[in-house]
PDB file of C-alpha atoms in Angstrom:
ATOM      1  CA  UNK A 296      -3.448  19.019 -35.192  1.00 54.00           C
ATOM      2  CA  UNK A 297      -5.012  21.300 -32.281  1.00 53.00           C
ATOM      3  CA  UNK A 298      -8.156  18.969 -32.009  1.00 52.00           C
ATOM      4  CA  UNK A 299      -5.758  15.646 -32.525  1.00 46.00           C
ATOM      5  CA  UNK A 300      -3.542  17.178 -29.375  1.00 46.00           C
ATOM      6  CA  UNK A 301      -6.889  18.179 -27.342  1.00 44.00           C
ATOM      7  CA  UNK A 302      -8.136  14.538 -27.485  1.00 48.00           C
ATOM      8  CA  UNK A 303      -4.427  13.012 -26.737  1.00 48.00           C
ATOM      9  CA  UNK A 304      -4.693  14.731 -23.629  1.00 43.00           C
ATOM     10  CA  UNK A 305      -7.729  14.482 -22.180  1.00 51.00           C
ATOM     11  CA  UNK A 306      -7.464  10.394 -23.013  1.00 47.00           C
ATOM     12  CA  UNK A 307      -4.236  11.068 -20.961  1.00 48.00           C
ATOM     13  CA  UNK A 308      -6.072  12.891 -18.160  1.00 47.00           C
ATOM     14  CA  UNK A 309      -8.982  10.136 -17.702  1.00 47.00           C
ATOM     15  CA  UNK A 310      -6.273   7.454 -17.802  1.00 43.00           C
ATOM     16  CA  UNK A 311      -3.969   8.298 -15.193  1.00 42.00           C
ATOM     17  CA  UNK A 312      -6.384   7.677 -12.236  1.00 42.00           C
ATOM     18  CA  UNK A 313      -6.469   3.945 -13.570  1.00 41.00           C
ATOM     19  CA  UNK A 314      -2.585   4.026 -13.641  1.00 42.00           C
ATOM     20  CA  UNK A 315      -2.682   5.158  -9.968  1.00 43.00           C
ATOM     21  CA  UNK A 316      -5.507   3.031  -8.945  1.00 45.00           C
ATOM     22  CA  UNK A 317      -3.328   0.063  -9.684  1.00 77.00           C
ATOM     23  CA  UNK A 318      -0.727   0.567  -7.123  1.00 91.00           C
ATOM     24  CA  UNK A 319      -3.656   0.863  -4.404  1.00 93.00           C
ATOM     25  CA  UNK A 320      -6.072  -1.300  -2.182  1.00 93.00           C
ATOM     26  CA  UNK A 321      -8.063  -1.485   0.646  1.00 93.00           C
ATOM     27  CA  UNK A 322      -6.989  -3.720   3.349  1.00 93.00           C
ATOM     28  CA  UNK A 323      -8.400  -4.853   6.884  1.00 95.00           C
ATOM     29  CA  UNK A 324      -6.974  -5.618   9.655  1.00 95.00           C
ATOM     30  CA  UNK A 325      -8.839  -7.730  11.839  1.00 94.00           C
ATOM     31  CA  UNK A 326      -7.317  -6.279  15.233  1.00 94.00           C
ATOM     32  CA  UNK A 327      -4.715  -3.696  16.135  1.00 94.00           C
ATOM     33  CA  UNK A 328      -1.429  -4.140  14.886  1.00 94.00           C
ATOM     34  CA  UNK A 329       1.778  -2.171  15.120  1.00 93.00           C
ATOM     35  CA  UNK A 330       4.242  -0.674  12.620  1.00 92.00           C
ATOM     36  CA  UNK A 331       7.431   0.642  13.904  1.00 87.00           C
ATOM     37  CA  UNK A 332       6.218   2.090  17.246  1.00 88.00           C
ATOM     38  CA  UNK A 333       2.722   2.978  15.369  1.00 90.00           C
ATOM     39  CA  UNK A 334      -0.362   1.488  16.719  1.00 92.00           C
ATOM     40  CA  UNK A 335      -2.891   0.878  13.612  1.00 92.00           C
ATOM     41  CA  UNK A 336      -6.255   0.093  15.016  1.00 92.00           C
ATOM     42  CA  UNK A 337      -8.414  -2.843  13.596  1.00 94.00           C
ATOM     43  CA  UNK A 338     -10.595  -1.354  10.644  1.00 94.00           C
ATOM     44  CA  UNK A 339     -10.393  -0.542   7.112  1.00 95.00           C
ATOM     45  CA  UNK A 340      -7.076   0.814   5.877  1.00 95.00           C
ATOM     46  CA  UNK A 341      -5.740   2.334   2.215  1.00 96.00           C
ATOM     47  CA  UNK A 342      -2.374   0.777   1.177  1.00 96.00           C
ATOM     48  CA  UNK A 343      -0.732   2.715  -1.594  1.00 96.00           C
ATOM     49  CA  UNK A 344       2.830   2.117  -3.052  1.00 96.00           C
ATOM     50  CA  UNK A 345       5.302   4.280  -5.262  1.00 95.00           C
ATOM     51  CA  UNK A 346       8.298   2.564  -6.317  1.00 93.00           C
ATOM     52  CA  UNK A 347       9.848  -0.832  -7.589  1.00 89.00           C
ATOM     53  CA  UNK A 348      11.669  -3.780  -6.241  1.00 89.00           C
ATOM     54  CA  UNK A 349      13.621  -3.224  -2.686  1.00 91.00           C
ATOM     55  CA  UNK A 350      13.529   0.685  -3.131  1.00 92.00           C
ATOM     56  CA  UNK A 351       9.559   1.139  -2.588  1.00 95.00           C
ATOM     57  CA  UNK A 352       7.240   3.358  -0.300  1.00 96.00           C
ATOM     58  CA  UNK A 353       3.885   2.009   1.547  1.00 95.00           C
ATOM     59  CA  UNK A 354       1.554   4.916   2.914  1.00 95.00           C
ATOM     60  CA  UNK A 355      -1.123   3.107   5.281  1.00 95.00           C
ATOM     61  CA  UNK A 356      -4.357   5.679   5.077  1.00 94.00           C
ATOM     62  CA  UNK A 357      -7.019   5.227   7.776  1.00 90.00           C
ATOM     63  CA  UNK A 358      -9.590   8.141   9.242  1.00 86.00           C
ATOM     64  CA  UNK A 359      -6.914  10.904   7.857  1.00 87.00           C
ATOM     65  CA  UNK A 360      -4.509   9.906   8.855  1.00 91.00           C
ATOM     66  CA  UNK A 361      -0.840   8.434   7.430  1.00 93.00           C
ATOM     67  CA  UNK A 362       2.169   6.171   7.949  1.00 94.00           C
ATOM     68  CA  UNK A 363       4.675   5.395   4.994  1.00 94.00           C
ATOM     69  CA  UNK A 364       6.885   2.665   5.589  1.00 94.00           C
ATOM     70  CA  UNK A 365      10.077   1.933   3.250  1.00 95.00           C
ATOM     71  CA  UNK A 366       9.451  -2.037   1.853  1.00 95.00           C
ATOM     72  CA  UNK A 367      10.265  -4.656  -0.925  1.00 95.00           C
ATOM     73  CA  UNK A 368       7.503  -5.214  -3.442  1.00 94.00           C
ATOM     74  CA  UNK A 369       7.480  -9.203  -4.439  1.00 94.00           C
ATOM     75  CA  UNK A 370       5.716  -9.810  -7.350  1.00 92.00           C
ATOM     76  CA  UNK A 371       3.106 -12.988  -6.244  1.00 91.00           C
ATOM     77  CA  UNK A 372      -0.358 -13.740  -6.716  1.00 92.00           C
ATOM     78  CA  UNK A 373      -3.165 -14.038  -3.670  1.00 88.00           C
ATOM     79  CA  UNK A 374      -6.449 -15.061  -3.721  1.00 90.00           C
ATOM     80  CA  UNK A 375      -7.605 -12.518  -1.186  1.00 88.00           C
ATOM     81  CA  UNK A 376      -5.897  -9.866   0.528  1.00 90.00           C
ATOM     82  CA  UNK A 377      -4.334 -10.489   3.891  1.00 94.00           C
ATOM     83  CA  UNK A 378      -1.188  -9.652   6.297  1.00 95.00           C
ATOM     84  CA  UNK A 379       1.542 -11.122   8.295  1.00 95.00           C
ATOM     85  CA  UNK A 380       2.129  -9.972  11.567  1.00 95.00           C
ATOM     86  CA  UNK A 381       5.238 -11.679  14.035  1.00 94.00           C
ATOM     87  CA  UNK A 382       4.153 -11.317  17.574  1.00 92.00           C
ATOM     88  CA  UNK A 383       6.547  -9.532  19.905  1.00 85.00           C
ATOM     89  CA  UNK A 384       6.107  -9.212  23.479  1.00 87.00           C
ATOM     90  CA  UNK A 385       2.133  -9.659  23.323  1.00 88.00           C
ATOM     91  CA  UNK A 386       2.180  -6.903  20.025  1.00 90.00           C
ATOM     92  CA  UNK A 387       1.417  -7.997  16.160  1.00 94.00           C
ATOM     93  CA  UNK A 388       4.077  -6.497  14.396  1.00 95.00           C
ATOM     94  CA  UNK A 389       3.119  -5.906  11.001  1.00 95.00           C
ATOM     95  CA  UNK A 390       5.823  -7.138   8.786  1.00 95.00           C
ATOM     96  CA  UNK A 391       4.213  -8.101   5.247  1.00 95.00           C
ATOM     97  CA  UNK A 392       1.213  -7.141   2.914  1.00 95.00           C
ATOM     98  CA  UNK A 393      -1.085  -9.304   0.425  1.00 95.00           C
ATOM     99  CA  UNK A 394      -2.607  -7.765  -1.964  1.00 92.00           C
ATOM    100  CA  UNK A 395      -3.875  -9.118  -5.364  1.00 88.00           C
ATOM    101  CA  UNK A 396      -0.835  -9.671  -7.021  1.00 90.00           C
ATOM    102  CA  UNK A 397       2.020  -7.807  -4.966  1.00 92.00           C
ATOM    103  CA  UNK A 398       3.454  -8.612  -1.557  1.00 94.00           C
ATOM    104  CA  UNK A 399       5.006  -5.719   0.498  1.00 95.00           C
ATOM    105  CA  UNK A 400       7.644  -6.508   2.749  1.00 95.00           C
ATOM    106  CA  UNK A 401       7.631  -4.067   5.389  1.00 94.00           C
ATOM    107  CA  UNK A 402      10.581  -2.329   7.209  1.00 87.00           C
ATOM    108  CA  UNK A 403       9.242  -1.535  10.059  1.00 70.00           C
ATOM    109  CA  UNK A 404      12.493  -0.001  11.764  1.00 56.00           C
ATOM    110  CA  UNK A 405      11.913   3.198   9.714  1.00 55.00           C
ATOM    111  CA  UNK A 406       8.215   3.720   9.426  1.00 56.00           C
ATOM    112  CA  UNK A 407       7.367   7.612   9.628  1.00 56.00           C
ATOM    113  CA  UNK A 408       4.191   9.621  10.100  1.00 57.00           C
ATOM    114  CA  UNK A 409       0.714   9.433  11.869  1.00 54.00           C
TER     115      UNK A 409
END
């Protein structure tokens, strides 16, 4: 029972990064954008989420540093990852995120770290 208990967990322990890994992605961003007051530079960028339908949480990762943003998840399908940005007063602001087979919906009102 020991030995049956030892190998339930450690199939448990190698599984969860796969668990996690599927609510992350790497994104770029082709030129600055902003989030909230935020100012992301253009490069490479993590995008992790926690959460489900309107009650979710975004943490944007780049160079050590973080932002997490309350958003919607929508459930769609994209061929590639990409963004949506609404252009205010000369600024992108960020408002939505492709990945794979999610859409965030940003609120960028609220958006908290850095």
């Amino acid at each position: 029972m020991k030995r049956l208990f030892g190998y339930a967990l450690m199939l448990a322990l190698t599984a969860a990064p796969a668990l996690a890994a599927k609510n992350s992605q790497s994104l770029n961003f082709a030129s600055p954008v902003k989030v909230g007051t935020t100012e992301i530079p253009a490069g490479d960028v993590k995008v992790t989420w926690t959460g489900t339908g309107d009650n979710v949480q975004v943490t944007l990762a780049e160079n050590g540093k973080t932002l997490t943003i309350p958003a919607k998840v929508v459930d769609e399908k994209h061929t590639h990852a990409g963004y949506v940005v609404n252009r205010e007063g000369g600024v992108d602001q960020l408002q939505t995120i492709q990945l794979s087979h999610v859409s965030l919906q940003l609120d960028n009102a609220t958006a908290s770290g850095r």
